[in-house]
Coordinates of C-alpha atoms in Angstrom, one line a residue:
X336 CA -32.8 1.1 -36.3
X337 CA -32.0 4.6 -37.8
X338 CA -35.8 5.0 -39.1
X339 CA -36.7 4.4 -35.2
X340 CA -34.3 6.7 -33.7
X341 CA -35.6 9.2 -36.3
X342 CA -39.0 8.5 -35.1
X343 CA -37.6 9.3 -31.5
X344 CA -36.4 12.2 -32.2
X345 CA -39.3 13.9 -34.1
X346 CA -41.2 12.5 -31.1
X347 CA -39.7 14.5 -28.8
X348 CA -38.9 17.9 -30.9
X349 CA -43.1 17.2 -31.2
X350 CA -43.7 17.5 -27.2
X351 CA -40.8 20.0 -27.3
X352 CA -42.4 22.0 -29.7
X353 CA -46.1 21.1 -28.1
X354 CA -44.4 22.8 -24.4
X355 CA -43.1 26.0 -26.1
X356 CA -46.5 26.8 -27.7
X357 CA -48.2 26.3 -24.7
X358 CA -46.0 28.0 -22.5
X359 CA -46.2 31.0 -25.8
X360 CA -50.2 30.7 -25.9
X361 CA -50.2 31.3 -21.8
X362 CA -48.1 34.3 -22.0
X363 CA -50.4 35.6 -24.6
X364 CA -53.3 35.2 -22.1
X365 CA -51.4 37.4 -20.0
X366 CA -50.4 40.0 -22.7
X367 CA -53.7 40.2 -23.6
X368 CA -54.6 40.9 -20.1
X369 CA -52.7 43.8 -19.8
X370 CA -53.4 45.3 -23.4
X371 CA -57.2 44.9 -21.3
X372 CA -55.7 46.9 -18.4
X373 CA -54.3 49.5 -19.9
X374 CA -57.2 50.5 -21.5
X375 CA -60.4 49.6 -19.2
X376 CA -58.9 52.1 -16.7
X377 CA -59.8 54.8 -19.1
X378 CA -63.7 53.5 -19.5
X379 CA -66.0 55.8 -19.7
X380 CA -69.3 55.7 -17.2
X381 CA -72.5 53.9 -17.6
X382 CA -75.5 53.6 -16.2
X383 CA -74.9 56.6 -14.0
X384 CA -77.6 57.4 -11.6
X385 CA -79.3 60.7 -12.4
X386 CA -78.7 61.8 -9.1
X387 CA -75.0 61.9 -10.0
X388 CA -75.2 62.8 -13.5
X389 CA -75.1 66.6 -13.3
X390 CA -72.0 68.0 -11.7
X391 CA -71.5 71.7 -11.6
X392 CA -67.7 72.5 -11.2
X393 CA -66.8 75.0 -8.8
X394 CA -65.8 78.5 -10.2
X395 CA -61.8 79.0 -9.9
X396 CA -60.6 81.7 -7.7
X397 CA -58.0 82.9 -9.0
X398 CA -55.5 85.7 -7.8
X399 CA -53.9 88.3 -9.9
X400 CA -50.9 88.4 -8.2
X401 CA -50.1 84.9 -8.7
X402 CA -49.3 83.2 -11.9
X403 CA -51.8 80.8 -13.9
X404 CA -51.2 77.0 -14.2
X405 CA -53.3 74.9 -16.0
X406 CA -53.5 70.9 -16.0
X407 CA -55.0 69.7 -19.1
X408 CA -57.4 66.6 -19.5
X409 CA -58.3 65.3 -23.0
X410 CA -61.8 64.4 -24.3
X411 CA -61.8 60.7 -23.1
X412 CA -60.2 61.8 -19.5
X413 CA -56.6 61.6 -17.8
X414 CA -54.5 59.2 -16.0
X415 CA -55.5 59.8 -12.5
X416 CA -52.3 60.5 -10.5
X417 CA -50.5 62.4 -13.6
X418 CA -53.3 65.4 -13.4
X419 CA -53.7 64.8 -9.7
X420 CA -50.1 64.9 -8.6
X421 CA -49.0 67.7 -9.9
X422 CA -52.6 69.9 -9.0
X423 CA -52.1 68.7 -5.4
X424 CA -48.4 69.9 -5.6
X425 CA -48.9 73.3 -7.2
X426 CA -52.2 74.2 -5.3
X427 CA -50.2 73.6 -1.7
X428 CA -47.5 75.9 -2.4
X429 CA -50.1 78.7 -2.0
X430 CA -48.0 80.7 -4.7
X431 CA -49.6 80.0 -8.1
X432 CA -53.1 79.6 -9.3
X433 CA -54.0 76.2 -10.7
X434 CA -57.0 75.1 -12.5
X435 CA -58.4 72.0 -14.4
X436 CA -58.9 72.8 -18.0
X437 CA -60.0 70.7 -20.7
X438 CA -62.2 70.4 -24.2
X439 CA -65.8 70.1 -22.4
X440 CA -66.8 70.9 -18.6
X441 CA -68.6 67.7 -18.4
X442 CA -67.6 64.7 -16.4
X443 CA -64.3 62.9 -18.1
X444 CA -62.7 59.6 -16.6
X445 CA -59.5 59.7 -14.9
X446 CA -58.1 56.0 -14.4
X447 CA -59.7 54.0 -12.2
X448 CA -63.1 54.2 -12.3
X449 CA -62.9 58.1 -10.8
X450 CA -64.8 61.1 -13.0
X451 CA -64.0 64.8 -12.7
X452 CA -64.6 67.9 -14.3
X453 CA -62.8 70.4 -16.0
X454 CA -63.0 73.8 -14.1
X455 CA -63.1 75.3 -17.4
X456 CA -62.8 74.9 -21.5
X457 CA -59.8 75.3 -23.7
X458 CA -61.8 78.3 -25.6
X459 CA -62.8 80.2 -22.2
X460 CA -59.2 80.0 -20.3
X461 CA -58.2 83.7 -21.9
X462 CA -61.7 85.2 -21.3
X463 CA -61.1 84.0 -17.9
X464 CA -57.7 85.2 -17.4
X465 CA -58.4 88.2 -18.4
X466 CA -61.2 89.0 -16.2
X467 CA -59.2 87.5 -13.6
X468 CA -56.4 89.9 -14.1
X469 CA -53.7 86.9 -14.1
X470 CA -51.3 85.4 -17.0
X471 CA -50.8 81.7 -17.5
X472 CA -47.7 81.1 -17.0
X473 CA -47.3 77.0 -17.5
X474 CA -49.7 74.1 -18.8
X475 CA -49.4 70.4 -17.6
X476 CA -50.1 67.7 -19.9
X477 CA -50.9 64.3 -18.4
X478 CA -50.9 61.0 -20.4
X479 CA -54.5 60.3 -22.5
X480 CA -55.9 57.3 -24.4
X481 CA -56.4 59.6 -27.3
X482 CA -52.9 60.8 -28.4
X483 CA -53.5 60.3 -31.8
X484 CA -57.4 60.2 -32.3
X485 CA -59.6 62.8 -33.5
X486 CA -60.9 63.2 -29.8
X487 CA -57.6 64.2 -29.3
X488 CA -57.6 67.1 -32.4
X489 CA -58.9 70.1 -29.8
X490 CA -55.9 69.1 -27.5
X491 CA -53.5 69.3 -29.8
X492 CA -54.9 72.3 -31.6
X493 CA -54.7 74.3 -28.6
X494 CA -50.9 73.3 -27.3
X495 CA -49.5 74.0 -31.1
X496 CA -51.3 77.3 -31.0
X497 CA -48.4 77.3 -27.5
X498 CA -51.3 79.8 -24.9
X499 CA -48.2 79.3 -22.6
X500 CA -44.9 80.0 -22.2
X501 CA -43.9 76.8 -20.3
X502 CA -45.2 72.9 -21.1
X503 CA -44.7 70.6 -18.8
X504 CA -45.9 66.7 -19.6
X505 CA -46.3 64.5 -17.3
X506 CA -45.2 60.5 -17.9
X507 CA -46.6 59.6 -21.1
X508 CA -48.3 63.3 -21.6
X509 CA -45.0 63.4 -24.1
X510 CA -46.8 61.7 -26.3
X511 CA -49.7 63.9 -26.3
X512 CA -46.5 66.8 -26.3
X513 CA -45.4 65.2 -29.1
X514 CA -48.2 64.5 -31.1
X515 CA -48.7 68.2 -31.1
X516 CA -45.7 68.4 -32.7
X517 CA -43.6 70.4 -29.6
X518 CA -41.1 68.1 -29.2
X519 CA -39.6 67.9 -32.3
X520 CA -35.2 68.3 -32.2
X521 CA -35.9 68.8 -28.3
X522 CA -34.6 66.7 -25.2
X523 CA -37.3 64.8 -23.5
X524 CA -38.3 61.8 -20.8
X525 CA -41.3 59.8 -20.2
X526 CA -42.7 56.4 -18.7
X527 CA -39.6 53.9 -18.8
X528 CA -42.1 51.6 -20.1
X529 CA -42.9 53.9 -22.8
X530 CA -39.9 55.4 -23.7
X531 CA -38.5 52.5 -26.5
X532 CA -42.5 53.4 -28.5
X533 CA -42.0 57.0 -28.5
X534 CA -38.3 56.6 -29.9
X535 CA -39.6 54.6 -32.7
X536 CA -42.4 57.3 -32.9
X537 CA -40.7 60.5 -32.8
X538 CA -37.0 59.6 -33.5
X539 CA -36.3 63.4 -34.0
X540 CA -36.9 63.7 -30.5
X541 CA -33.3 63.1 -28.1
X542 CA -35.7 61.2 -26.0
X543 CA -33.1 60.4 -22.3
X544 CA -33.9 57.9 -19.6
X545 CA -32.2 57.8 -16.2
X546 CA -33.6 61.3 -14.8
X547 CA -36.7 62.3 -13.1
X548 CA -36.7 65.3 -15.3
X549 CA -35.5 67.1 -18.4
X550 CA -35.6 70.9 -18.5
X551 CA -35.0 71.9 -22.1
X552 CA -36.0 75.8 -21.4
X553 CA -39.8 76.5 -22.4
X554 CA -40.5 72.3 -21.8
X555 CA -39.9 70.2 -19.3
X556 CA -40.6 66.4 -19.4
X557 CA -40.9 64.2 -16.3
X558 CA -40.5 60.3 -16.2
X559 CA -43.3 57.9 -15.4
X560 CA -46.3 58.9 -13.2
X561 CA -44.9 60.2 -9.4
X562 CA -42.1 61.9 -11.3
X563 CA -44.7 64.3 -12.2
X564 CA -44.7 65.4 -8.5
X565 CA -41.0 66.2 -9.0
X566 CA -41.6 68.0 -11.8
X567 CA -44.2 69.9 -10.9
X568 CA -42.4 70.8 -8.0
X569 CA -39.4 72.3 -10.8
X570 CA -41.7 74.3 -12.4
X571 CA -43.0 75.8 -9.0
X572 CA -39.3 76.8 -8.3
X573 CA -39.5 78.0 -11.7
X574 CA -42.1 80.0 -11.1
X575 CA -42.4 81.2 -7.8
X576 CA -38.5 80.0 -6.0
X577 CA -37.2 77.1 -4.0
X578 CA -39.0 78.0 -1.2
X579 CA -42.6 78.0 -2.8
X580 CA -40.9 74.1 -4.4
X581 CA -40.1 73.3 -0.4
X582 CA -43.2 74.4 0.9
X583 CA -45.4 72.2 -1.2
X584 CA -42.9 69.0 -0.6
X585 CA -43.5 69.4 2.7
X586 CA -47.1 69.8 2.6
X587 CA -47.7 66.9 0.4
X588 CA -45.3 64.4 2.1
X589 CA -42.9 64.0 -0.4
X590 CA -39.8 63.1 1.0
X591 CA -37.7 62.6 -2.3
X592 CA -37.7 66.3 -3.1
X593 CA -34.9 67.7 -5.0
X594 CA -33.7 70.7 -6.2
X595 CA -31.9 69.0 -9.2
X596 CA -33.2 66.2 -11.5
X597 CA -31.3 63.3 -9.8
X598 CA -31.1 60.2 -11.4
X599 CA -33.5 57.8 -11.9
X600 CA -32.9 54.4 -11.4
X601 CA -32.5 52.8 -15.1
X602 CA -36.1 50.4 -15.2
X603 CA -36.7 47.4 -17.0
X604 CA -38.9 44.4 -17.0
X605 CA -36.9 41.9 -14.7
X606 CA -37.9 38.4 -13.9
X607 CA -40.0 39.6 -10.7
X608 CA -42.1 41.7 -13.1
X609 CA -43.7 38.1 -14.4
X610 CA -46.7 39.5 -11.3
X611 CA -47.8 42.0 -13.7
X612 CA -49.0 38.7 -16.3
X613 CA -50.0 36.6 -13.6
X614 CA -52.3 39.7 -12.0
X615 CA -53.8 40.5 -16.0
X616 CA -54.5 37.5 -17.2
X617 CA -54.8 34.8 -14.7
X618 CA -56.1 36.8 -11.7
X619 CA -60.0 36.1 -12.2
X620 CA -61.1 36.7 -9.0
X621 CA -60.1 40.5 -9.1
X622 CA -61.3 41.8 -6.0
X623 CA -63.5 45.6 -6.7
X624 CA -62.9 48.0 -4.6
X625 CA -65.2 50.6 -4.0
X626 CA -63.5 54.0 -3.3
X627 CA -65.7 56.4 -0.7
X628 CA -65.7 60.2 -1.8
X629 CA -65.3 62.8 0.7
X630 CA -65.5 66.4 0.3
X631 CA -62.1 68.1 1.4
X632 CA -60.2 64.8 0.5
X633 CA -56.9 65.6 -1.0
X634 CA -55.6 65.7 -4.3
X635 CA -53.2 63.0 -3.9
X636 CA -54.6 61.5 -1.1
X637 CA -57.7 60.2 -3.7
X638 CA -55.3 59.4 -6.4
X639 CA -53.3 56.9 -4.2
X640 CA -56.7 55.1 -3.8
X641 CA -57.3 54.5 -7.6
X642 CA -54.2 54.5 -9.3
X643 CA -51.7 51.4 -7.1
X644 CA -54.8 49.6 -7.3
X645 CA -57.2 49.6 -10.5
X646 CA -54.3 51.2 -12.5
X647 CA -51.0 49.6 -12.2
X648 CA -51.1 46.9 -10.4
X649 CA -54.2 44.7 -12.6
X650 CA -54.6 43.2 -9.4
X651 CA -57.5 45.2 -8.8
X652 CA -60.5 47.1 -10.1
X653 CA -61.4 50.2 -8.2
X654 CA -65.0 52.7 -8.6
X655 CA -65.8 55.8 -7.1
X656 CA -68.3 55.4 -4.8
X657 CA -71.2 58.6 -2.6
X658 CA -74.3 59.6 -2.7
X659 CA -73.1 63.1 -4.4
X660 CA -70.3 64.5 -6.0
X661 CA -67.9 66.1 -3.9
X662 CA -64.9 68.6 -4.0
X663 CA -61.5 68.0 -3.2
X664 CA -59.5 70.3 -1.2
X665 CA -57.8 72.8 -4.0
X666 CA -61.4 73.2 -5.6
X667 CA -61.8 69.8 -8.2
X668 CA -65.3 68.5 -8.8
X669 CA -65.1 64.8 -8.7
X670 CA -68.3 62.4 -9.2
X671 CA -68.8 58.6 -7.8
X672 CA -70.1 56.0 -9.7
X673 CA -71.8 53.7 -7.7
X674 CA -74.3 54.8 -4.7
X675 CA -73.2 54.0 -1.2
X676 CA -76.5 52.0 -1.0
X677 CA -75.6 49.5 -3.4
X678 CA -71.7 49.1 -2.0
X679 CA -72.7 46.0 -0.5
X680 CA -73.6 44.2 -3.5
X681 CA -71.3 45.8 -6.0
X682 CA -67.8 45.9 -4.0
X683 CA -65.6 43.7 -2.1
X684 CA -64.1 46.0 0.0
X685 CA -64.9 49.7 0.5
X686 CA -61.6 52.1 0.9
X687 CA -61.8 55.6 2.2
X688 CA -58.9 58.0 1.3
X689 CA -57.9 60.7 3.3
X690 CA -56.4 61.8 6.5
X691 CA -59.2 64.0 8.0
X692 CA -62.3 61.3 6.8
X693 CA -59.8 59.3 9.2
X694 CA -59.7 61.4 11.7
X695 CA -62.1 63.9 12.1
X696 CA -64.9 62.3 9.8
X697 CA -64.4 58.7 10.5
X698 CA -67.6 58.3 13.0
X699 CA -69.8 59.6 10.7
X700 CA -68.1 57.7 7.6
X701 CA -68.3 54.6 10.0
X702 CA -72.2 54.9 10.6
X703 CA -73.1 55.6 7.2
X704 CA -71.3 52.6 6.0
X705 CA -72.3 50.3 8.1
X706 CA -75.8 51.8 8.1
X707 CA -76.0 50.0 4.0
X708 CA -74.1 47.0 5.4
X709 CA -70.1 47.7 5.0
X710 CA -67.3 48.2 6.7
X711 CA -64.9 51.1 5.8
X712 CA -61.4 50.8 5.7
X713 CA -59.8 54.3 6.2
X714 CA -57.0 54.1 4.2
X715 CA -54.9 57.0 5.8
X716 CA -54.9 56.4 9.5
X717 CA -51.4 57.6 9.7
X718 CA -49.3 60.3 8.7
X719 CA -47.2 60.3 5.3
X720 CA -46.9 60.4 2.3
X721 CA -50.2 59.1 0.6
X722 CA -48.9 56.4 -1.6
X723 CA -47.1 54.5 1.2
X724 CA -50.1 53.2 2.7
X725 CA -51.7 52.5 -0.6
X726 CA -48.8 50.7 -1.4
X727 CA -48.0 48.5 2.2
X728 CA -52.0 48.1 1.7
X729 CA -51.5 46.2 -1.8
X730 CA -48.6 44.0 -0.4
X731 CA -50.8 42.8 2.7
X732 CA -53.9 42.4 0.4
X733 CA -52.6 40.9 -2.7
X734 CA -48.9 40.2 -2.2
X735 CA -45.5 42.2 -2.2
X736 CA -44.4 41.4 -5.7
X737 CA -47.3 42.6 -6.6
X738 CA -46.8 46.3 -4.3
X739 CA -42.8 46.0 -5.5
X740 CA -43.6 45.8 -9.3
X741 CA -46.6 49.0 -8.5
X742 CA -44.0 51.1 -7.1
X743 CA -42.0 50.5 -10.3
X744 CA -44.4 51.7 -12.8
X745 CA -45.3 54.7 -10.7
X746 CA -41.7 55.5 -10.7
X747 CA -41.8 55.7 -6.9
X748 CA -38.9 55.0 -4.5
X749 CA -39.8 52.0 -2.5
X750 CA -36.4 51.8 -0.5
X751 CA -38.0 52.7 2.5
X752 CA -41.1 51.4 2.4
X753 CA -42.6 48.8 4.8
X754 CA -43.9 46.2 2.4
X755 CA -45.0 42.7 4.6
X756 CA -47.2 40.3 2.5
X757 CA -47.4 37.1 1.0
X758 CA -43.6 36.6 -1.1
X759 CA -45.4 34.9 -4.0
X760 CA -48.9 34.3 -5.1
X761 CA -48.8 30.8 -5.3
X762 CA -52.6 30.3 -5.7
X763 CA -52.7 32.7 -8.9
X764 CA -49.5 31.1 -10.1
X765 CA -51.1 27.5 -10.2
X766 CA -53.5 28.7 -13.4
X767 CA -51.1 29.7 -15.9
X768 CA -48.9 26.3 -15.0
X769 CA -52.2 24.6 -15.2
X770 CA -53.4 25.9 -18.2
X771 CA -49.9 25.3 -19.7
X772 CA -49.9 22.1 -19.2
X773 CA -53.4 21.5 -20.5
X774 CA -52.3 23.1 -23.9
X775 CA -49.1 20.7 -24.2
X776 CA -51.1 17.6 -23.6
X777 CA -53.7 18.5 -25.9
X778 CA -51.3 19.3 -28.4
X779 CA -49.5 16.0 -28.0
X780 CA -52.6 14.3 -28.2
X781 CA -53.7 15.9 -31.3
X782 CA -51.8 13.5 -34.2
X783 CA -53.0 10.5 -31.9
X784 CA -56.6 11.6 -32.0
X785 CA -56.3 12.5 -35.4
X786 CA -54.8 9.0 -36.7
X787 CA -57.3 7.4 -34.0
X788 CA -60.2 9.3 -36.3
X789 CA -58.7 8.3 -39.2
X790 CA -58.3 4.8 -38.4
X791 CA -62.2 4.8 -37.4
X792 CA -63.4 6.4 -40.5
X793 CA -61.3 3.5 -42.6
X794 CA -62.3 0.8 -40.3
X795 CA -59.1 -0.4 -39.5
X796 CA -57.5 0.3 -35.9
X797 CA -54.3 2.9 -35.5
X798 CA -52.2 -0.3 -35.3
X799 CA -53.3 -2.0 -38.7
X800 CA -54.9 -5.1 -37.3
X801 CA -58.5 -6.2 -38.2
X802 CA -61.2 -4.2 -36.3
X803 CA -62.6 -7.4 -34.0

């Protein structure tokens, strides 16, 4: 009697144990899908047409009587809305100079499938300045795949060497900060998601979460992603005075404008968050989105049509799409990856940022897309700030978890947003319950194929009887 209760019981802890493996080996399909989509963001271009493979950035102007800010990007590129955010901000307060500046003047990938190019390199900014008769006054430092690869060395070279006298990084640009050695017995922020590696990494950093922004005199750190706008818009008053800060809020659309730090609600992964794993690892029809460049588009504008989508969300995979490269409105060279001609076989849905290509360019958008066969969706019909439609956009296209958990890794305030969608995705939910199960009844059925196999190779059945 005891030996078959025993039995009983190690039968059971088996299945029990079989469940929890399965249910572990499913997550780790998801993990591994977002260790993918953290880094396939930053992948670099291929088979470029040669029509697009030369881009020429356009010279800075830059005016003496303003002061210099310069928004690094690293060898292997930038993440898209921490170099974009903050140029957009700075170049619309028409009181400082800002320019792109970076190891090469090639092409470099921001996240997202989106290439631009550095107005100018690290070793001509001062013969620049110079001739240009203006100082720099601040550089901004963006996150980059390469914080601690040799790719990286020029980067950090150049920020120890400290060509400015005020740093501000962006997200998880304090790595980059740190790497460089800057932030050593200083107060700093970052990425919520980020903030318990760079602990481990630099503990002799005071590393504080809970703000948008930490002003420690000659650096100031922002949190994750949009808090770069905020940021950017403290070194502005910095620089130039609240007004110049105000004025360049109120341009861009950003509502959440402070002139203190404010706190930050405290993030962590919640239940609700589980989208993320679903989206990286079990979301196998990821739709592409092709991304229409237009010259004049905004900054920010073309940033909330990469980033929601092929960068935090893994519900998605965006590309750059035109016939040419184009400049945005403060100046930035930017370069598509895939020819409007072959948009009709490469994407699944063809996005065009910006408020005037929705306005005053939308006819001739229209004609040229459907001329190759597709049908652009102008992405800011209406006013505000640019993220808000990228973000209601997600939650009608994929499904509001998924906009709710975006708007939490780009650190943006999603009170008052208007997200109406599907509540749950239960089509992409089905696969990793699925595949779960699969993995528990093929581990329960392991020992009985395996005695079954052993029983065949011996001749006699499982049960001990005579093979008939």
């Amino acid at each position: 009697m005891r030996s078959a209760v025993g039995h009983r019981l190690v039968r059971i802890a088996g299945h029990v144990l079989a469940v929890l493996v399965a249910v572990a080996a499913t997550g780790a399909i998801g993990a591994a899908g977002i260790a993918t989509g953290v880094t396939a963001p930053y992948a670099p271009a291929v088979d470029v047409p040669p029509a697009l493979a030369a881009v020429v950035s356009p010279a800075p102007v830059l005016d003496p009587a303003r002061p210099t800010v310069a928004v690094l990007v690293g060898a292997r590129g930038a993440e898209v809305t921490d170099v974009l955010g903050p140029f957009d901000a700075l170049a619309s307060s028409d009181a400082v100079n800002v320019l792109t500046v970076g190891p090469a003047t090639g092409p470099v990938p921001l996240t997202g499938g989106l290439d631009v190019v550095p107005q100018v390199r690290l070793d001509q900014l001062d013969g620049l300045l110079a001739a240009a008769g203006t100082r720099l006054a601040a550089v901004v430092v963006p996150a980059m795949p390469d914080v601690d690869e040799p790719s990286n060395r020029p980067v950090r070279d150049w920020l120890r060497s400290r060509p400015a006298p005020l740093v501000l990084s962006v997200c998880y640009g304090a790595g980059v900060v740190g790497s460089a050695g800057l932030l050593d017995g200083r107060t700093a922020t970052s990425h919520w998601f980020r903030l318990d590696g760079l602990r481990e990494r630099y503990p002799q950093v005071r590393w504080q979460d809970g703000v948008r922004w930490v002003d420690d005199g000659d650096l100031i750190s922002t949190a994750g992603v949009l808090s770069g706008i905020d940021g950017a818009l403290h070194l502005l008053d910095r620089l130039a005075g609240p007004e110049a800060a105000a004025r360049a809020a109120e341009r861009i659309g950003w509502r959440h404008h402070r002139p203190t730090a404010g706190p930050l609600p405290r993030s962590g992964l919640a239940a609700g968050d589980a989208v993320a794993l679903l989206n990286a690892g079990f979301r196998w029809d990821r739709p592409r989105i092709g991304v229409l460049l237009t010259d004049g588009v905004g900054e920010l504008e073309l940033a909330s049509a990469f980033d929601p989508y092929g960068g935090q969300s893994f519900a998605a995979r965006t590309v750059a799409v035109g016939d040419a490269p184009v400049t945005t409105a403060h100046g930035l060279a930017v370069r598509p990856r895939t020819p409007l001609d072959r948009a009709r076989a490469e994407v699944d849905r063809l996005l065009v940022p910006g408020r005037a290509a929705a306005t005053d360019g939308r006819a001739g958008i229209t004609a040229r897309a459907r001329a190759v066969g597709v049908e652009p969706q102008f992405l800011h019909a209406e006013p505000g700030f640019a993220f808000d439609a990228a973000l209601a956009d997600l939650a009608r296209t994929a499904d509001v978890p998924t906009a709710r958990w975006t708007a939490k890794m780009l650190e943006y305030p999603e009170g008052d947003l208007d997200l109406r969608g599907p509540s749950l995705p239960w089509s992409l939910l089905a696969w990793p319950v699925l595949l779960a199960l699969a993995f528990a009844v093929l581990l329960v059925q392991v020992p009985h194929a395996a005695r079954w196999l052993r029983a065949r190779m011996s001749g006699k059945p499982p049960s001990g009887r005579p093979v008939s």
